[in-house]
Amino acid sequence: MLEFEWLFNQSALEIRPICMPSSATFSGVQTNELEDATEFIKQDSVVLTIAIAFKDREDELAKYLTHLAEAGAVAVGIGTGLIFPTVPQSVIDAAHELGIGLFEVPRPIAFISIVSAVHQELNRRNDIAQRRLLDAQETLTHTATRGSLTDLLHETAYLLDGELRIVNERGEVVMETSPPLGHKFFTSYDMTTHGERSHTLKAESEHPFSAEDRSLIRHCAGLADMLLARPVELRQARNELNSFALRLTLGLPDATSPSQTLPATLDFPRDKDGFTRPVIALAEDSRSLERAHNALDAQLETHGQFLYTAQFDKHSFVALFSGDADTKDIVAMFGNSMRVLRVAIGKRIASTELAFDHVQELLDRARPLPLGEYLSPHSQNMPWLNASAVRKALASRRRETINVLRTIDAESNSDLARTLTVYLRKGGQLNQTAEALNVHRHTVRNRVAHIEKVCEIDLSEPTVFAELLFAVVQESASGSD
């Protein structure tokens, strides 16, 4: 956009202002001699005309001025000396009434000289704006290399003469140069989405944002996105900090660096209500546990989330998830490593109330589980299984059934004991049992019938089924036959 003040100050053009426009700027200059020029007039433009179409129709020229204003012109330059010796008074009156600019172009001044002067000035200003933009982008790039997101935002805000803030997918402010000031003009730019994580860069100012301003905002967003994405080594460091803070919160000793001093207050994963969800993962050996830990970290990274874990003992670790995390989503995070784990998922609790007892309780609940199984927050504990009388009764039932089947399996290379265990845990569902054993459902039916005959039991009897199921669960918990 150019200022009318600049145009009228070009002495070589000899423009004679008659009526000052209500707009201070214009987008460009064009010539027109058509009576109906609606589709050709550019918005906020200056129209030059000698009004040849209105020769001998001076009374209609004022209406033509109205037509140009409605089409988008903000000023009209009338060339005199060919059709009209001077600008008619009726046209001057119409210009005052419309608030449109009006000036006279003397006959010696060719319209092309005005068009050319405006075009050259627009190109000159565009070149200056591009150089300033490149310089500003270089400045921001240099600022971002220092790794400070705060410095990047403040530098951009200074160059824009405005304010900036970054908000996440939940609408929370990640960083801002100042609180909202209620400026008149706003713009925003959505940054790259990383899994479930996304950010938006918002800008506000007292003045409109130019094309160069918007380019600078996009450049800032790209740099900020790289800083927020965090490379692998920063992710590893952040994971270690999260683990250390979690260990301190739970009161767990840090065997790797007991004398290390680190801040104990880091952002645990919380939902909008401030709740977190503890999860315990228990493996048979340390190598399986490490693989599960790495698999969980990899899955969280694809979702744009950090890892919050602390090793509880050599075979288990506790992990924290957002309080609104779904049970199935948590299990899916462990991927294929789930088959070598026993996982207990806790109820959502306030992050400030997380304590050692919560994790110990989850670990106790996880121990009886078979490998590859998980316990949801809604699963019920059965502490009475450990009562002395119950343990003796269930041990007796195992000797009469499970142990008998194991002896048969050893002699005939069959799989009856495992089939019964899975059948009981799957609630007597043939299809689910077959899928877990990777055999046909008819095979399961035949095995169950053989088991009933050998052990002289009726698995369709609810009390028999329940007693055997408790025997299996109690054996898993104690690790004895």
mmCIF file of N, CA and C in Angstrom, residues 369-427:
data_model
loop_
_atom_site.group_PDB
_atom_site.id
_atom_site.type_symbol
_atom_site.label_atom_id
_atom_site.label_comp_id
_atom_site.label_asym_id
_atom_site.label_seq_id
_atom_site.Cartn_x
_atom_site.Cartn_y
_atom_site.Cartn_z
ATOM 1 N N LEU A 369 -0.606 -62.590 38.742
ATOM 2 C CA LEU A 369 -1.053 -62.639 37.353
ATOM 3 C C LEU A 369 -0.156 -63.548 36.521
ATOM 4 N N PRO A 370 -0.729 -64.240 35.528
ATOM 5 C CA PRO A 370 0.105 -64.972 34.574
ATOM 6 C C PRO A 370 0.780 -63.985 33.628
ATOM 7 N N LEU A 371 1.883 -64.386 33.027
ATOM 8 C CA LEU A 371 2.578 -63.510 32.090
ATOM 9 C C LEU A 371 1.655 -63.133 30.937
ATOM 10 N N GLY A 372 1.739 -61.890 30.540
ATOM 11 C CA GLY A 372 0.921 -61.401 29.431
ATOM 12 C C GLY A 372 -0.433 -60.876 29.845
ATOM 13 N N GLU A 373 -0.754 -60.943 31.133
ATOM 14 C CA GLU A 373 -2.053 -60.487 31.612
ATOM 15 C C GLU A 373 -1.900 -59.159 32.360
ATOM 16 N N TYR A 374 -3.008 -58.438 32.461
ATOM 17 C CA TYR A 374 -3.007 -57.172 33.194
ATOM 18 C C TYR A 374 -4.230 -57.084 34.089
ATOM 19 N N LEU A 375 -4.109 -56.249 35.091
ATOM 20 C CA LEU A 375 -5.176 -56.021 36.061
ATOM 21 C C LEU A 375 -5.636 -54.575 35.911
ATOM 22 N N SER A 376 -6.922 -54.391 35.658
ATOM 23 C CA SER A 376 -7.444 -53.036 35.510
ATOM 24 C C SER A 376 -7.753 -52.430 36.874
ATOM 25 N N PRO A 377 -7.993 -51.121 36.940
ATOM 26 C CA PRO A 377 -8.305 -50.490 38.238
ATOM 27 C C PRO A 377 -9.576 -51.035 38.877
ATOM 28 N N HIS A 378 -10.449 -51.654 38.050
ATOM 29 C CA HIS A 378 -11.738 -52.108 38.571
ATOM 30 C C HIS A 378 -11.707 -53.577 38.993
ATOM 31 N N SER A 379 -10.571 -54.265 38.770
ATOM 32 C CA SER A 379 -10.475 -55.667 39.180
ATOM 33 C C SER A 379 -10.454 -55.755 40.698
ATOM 34 N N GLN A 380 -11.028 -56.815 41.216
ATOM 35 C CA GLN A 380 -11.150 -56.957 42.672
ATOM 36 C C GLN A 380 -10.054 -57.886 43.229
ATOM 37 N N ASN A 381 -9.471 -57.521 44.350
ATOM 38 C CA ASN A 381 -8.522 -58.387 45.043
ATOM 39 C C ASN A 381 -9.271 -59.464 45.835
ATOM 40 N N MET A 382 -8.586 -60.575 46.120
ATOM 41 C CA MET A 382 -9.174 -61.646 46.921
ATOM 42 C C MET A 382 -8.177 -62.055 48.012
ATOM 43 N N PRO A 383 -7.983 -61.230 49.038
ATOM 44 C CA PRO A 383 -6.993 -61.527 50.077
ATOM 45 C C PRO A 383 -7.296 -62.796 50.849
ATOM 46 N N TRP A 384 -8.563 -63.226 50.899
ATOM 47 C CA TRP A 384 -8.925 -64.421 51.650
ATOM 48 C C TRP A 384 -8.306 -65.689 51.058
ATOM 49 N N LEU A 385 -7.795 -65.563 49.818
ATOM 50 C CA LEU A 385 -7.158 -66.734 49.220
ATOM 51 C C LEU A 385 -5.907 -67.160 50.004
ATOM 52 N N ASN A 386 -5.334 -66.222 50.737
ATOM 53 C CA ASN A 386 -4.111 -66.521 51.474
ATOM 54 C C ASN A 386 -4.381 -67.053 52.876
ATOM 55 N N ALA A 387 -5.645 -67.159 53.247
ATOM 56 C CA ALA A 387 -5.973 -67.727 54.564
ATOM 57 C C ALA A 387 -5.505 -69.177 54.612
ATOM 58 N N SER A 388 -5.024 -69.621 55.786
ATOM 59 C CA SER A 388 -4.420 -70.947 55.934
ATOM 60 C C SER A 388 -5.360 -72.071 55.512
ATOM 61 N N ALA A 389 -6.602 -72.015 55.985
ATOM 62 C CA ALA A 389 -7.557 -73.084 55.670
ATOM 63 C C ALA A 389 -7.859 -73.133 54.177
ATOM 64 N N VAL A 390 -7.998 -71.947 53.574
ATOM 65 C CA VAL A 390 -8.298 -71.881 52.146
ATOM 66 C C VAL A 390 -7.126 -72.406 51.336
ATOM 67 N N ARG A 391 -5.918 -72.037 51.739
ATOM 68 C CA ARG A 391 -4.724 -72.477 51.026
ATOM 69 C C ARG A 391 -4.623 -74.007 51.045
ATOM 70 N N LYS A 392 -4.903 -74.630 52.186
ATOM 71 C CA LYS A 392 -4.820 -76.094 52.299
ATOM 72 C C LYS A 392 -5.871 -76.757 51.398
ATOM 73 N N ALA A 393 -7.093 -76.196 51.421
ATOM 74 C CA ALA A 393 -8.171 -76.785 50.621
ATOM 75 C C ALA A 393 -7.864 -76.692 49.133
ATOM 76 N N LEU A 394 -7.370 -75.538 48.711
ATOM 77 C CA LEU A 394 -7.067 -75.344 47.293
ATOM 78 C C LEU A 394 -5.856 -76.173 46.872
ATOM 79 N N ALA A 395 -4.880 -76.324 47.769
ATOM 80 C CA ALA A 395 -3.719 -77.162 47.458
ATOM 81 C C ALA A 395 -4.152 -78.607 47.249
ATOM 82 N N SER A 396 -5.096 -79.066 48.071
ATOM 83 C CA SER A 396 -5.622 -80.415 47.929
ATOM 84 C C SER A 396 -6.310 -80.584 46.584
ATOM 85 N N ARG A 397 -7.099 -79.588 46.194
ATOM 86 C CA ARG A 397 -7.808 -79.640 44.904
ATOM 87 C C ARG A 397 -6.810 -79.658 43.747
ATOM 88 N N ARG A 398 -5.702 -78.928 43.867
ATOM 89 C CA ARG A 398 -4.693 -78.916 42.793
ATOM 90 C C ARG A 398 -4.038 -80.288 42.649
ATOM 91 N N ARG A 399 -3.764 -80.925 43.797
ATOM 92 C CA ARG A 399 -3.131 -82.243 43.718
ATOM 93 C C ARG A 399 -4.042 -83.249 43.017
ATOM 94 N N GLU A 400 -5.357 -83.080 43.176
ATOM 95 C CA GLU A 400 -6.322 -84.011 42.598
ATOM 96 C C GLU A 400 -6.579 -83.733 41.120
ATOM 97 N N THR A 401 -6.215 -82.533 40.654
ATOM 98 C CA THR A 401 -6.536 -82.166 39.264
ATOM 99 C C THR A 401 -5.282 -81.713 38.499
ATOM 100 N N ILE A 402 -4.818 -80.555 38.807
ATOM 101 C CA ILE A 402 -3.711 -79.969 38.050
ATOM 102 C C ILE A 402 -2.477 -80.884 38.065
ATOM 103 N N ASN A 403 -2.104 -81.370 39.254
ATOM 104 C CA ASN A 403 -0.916 -82.213 39.357
ATOM 105 C C ASN A 403 -1.098 -83.535 38.614
ATOM 106 N N VAL A 404 -2.324 -84.074 38.653
ATOM 107 C CA VAL A 404 -2.614 -85.302 37.901
ATOM 108 C C VAL A 404 -2.419 -85.055 36.408
ATOM 109 N N LEU A 405 -2.940 -83.920 35.934
ATOM 110 C CA LEU A 405 -2.821 -83.584 34.510
ATOM 111 C C LEU A 405 -1.361 -83.348 34.124
ATOM 112 N N ARG A 406 -0.595 -82.758 35.005
ATOM 113 C CA ARG A 406 0.821 -82.535 34.704
ATOM 114 C C ARG A 406 1.576 -83.856 34.564
ATOM 115 N N THR A 407 1.214 -84.832 35.379
ATOM 116 C CA THR A 407 1.835 -86.151 35.268
ATOM 117 C C THR A 407 1.500 -86.789 33.921
ATOM 118 N N ILE A 408 0.237 -86.670 33.512
ATOM 119 C CA ILE A 408 -0.185 -87.209 32.210
ATOM 120 C C ILE A 408 0.550 -86.498 31.079
ATOM 121 N N ASP A 409 0.660 -85.170 31.204
ATOM 122 C CA ASP A 409 1.351 -84.384 30.168
ATOM 123 C C ASP A 409 2.799 -84.834 30.020
ATOM 124 N N ALA A 410 3.442 -85.092 31.146
ATOM 125 C CA ALA A 410 4.848 -85.500 31.107
ATOM 126 C C ALA A 410 5.013 -86.865 30.455
ATOM 127 N N GLU A 411 4.025 -87.756 30.641
ATOM 128 C CA GLU A 411 4.117 -89.107 30.091
ATOM 129 C C GLU A 411 3.703 -89.176 28.629
ATOM 130 N N SER A 412 2.715 -88.386 28.249
ATOM 131 C CA SER A 412 2.173 -88.491 26.884
ATOM 132 C C SER A 412 2.436 -87.264 26.025
ATOM 133 N N ASN A 413 3.214 -86.304 26.552
ATOM 134 C CA ASN A 413 3.538 -85.079 25.816
ATOM 135 C C ASN A 413 2.270 -84.330 25.378
ATOM 136 N N SER A 414 1.298 -84.302 26.259
ATOM 137 C CA SER A 414 0.053 -83.560 25.987
ATOM 138 C C SER A 414 0.116 -82.189 26.660
ATOM 139 N N ASP A 415 -0.987 -81.453 26.612
ATOM 140 C CA ASP A 415 -1.006 -80.089 27.156
ATOM 141 C C ASP A 415 -2.281 -79.873 27.970
ATOM 142 N N LEU A 416 -2.651 -80.876 28.753
ATOM 143 C CA LEU A 416 -3.922 -80.829 29.465
ATOM 144 C C LEU A 416 -3.907 -79.830 30.618
ATOM 145 N N ALA A 417 -2.839 -79.783 31.398
ATOM 146 C CA ALA A 417 -2.786 -78.884 32.559
ATOM 147 C C ALA A 417 -2.872 -77.427 32.115
ATOM 148 N N ARG A 418 -2.136 -77.096 31.095
ATOM 149 C CA ARG A 418 -2.182 -75.710 30.598
ATOM 150 C C ARG A 418 -3.542 -75.400 30.002
ATOM 151 N N THR A 419 -4.122 -76.353 29.303
ATOM 152 C CA THR A 419 -5.451 -76.131 28.725
ATOM 153 C C THR A 419 -6.471 -75.829 29.815
ATOM 154 N N LEU A 420 -6.439 -76.611 30.907
ATOM 155 C CA LEU A 420 -7.382 -76.374 31.994
ATOM 156 C C LEU A 420 -7.153 -74.996 32.617
ATOM 157 N N THR A 421 -5.897 -74.622 32.837
ATOM 158 C CA THR A 421 -5.593 -73.324 33.450
ATOM 159 C C THR A 421 -6.127 -72.173 32.603
ATOM 160 N N VAL A 422 -5.865 -72.227 31.309
ATOM 161 C CA VAL A 422 -6.323 -71.157 30.414
ATOM 162 C C VAL A 422 -7.848 -71.158 30.318
ATOM 163 N N TYR A 423 -8.437 -72.356 30.236
ATOM 164 C CA TYR A 423 -9.896 -72.479 30.145
ATOM 165 C C TYR A 423 -10.573 -71.842 31.352
ATOM 166 N N LEU A 424 -10.001 -72.072 32.536
ATOM 167 C CA LEU A 424 -10.560 -71.491 33.751
ATOM 168 C C LEU A 424 -10.426 -69.970 33.742
ATOM 169 N N ARG A 425 -9.231 -69.476 33.357
ATOM 170 C CA ARG A 425 -8.998 -68.020 33.358
ATOM 171 C C ARG A 425 -9.807 -67.307 32.289
ATOM 172 N N LYS A 426 -10.179 -68.014 31.253
ATOM 173 C CA LYS A 426 -10.991 -67.412 30.184
ATOM 174 C C LYS A 426 -12.476 -67.596 30.439
ATOM 175 N N GLY A 427 -12.828 -67.983 31.663
ATOM 176 C CA GLY A 427 -14.238 -68.070 32.039
ATOM 177 C C GLY A 427 -14.986 -69.184 31.352
#
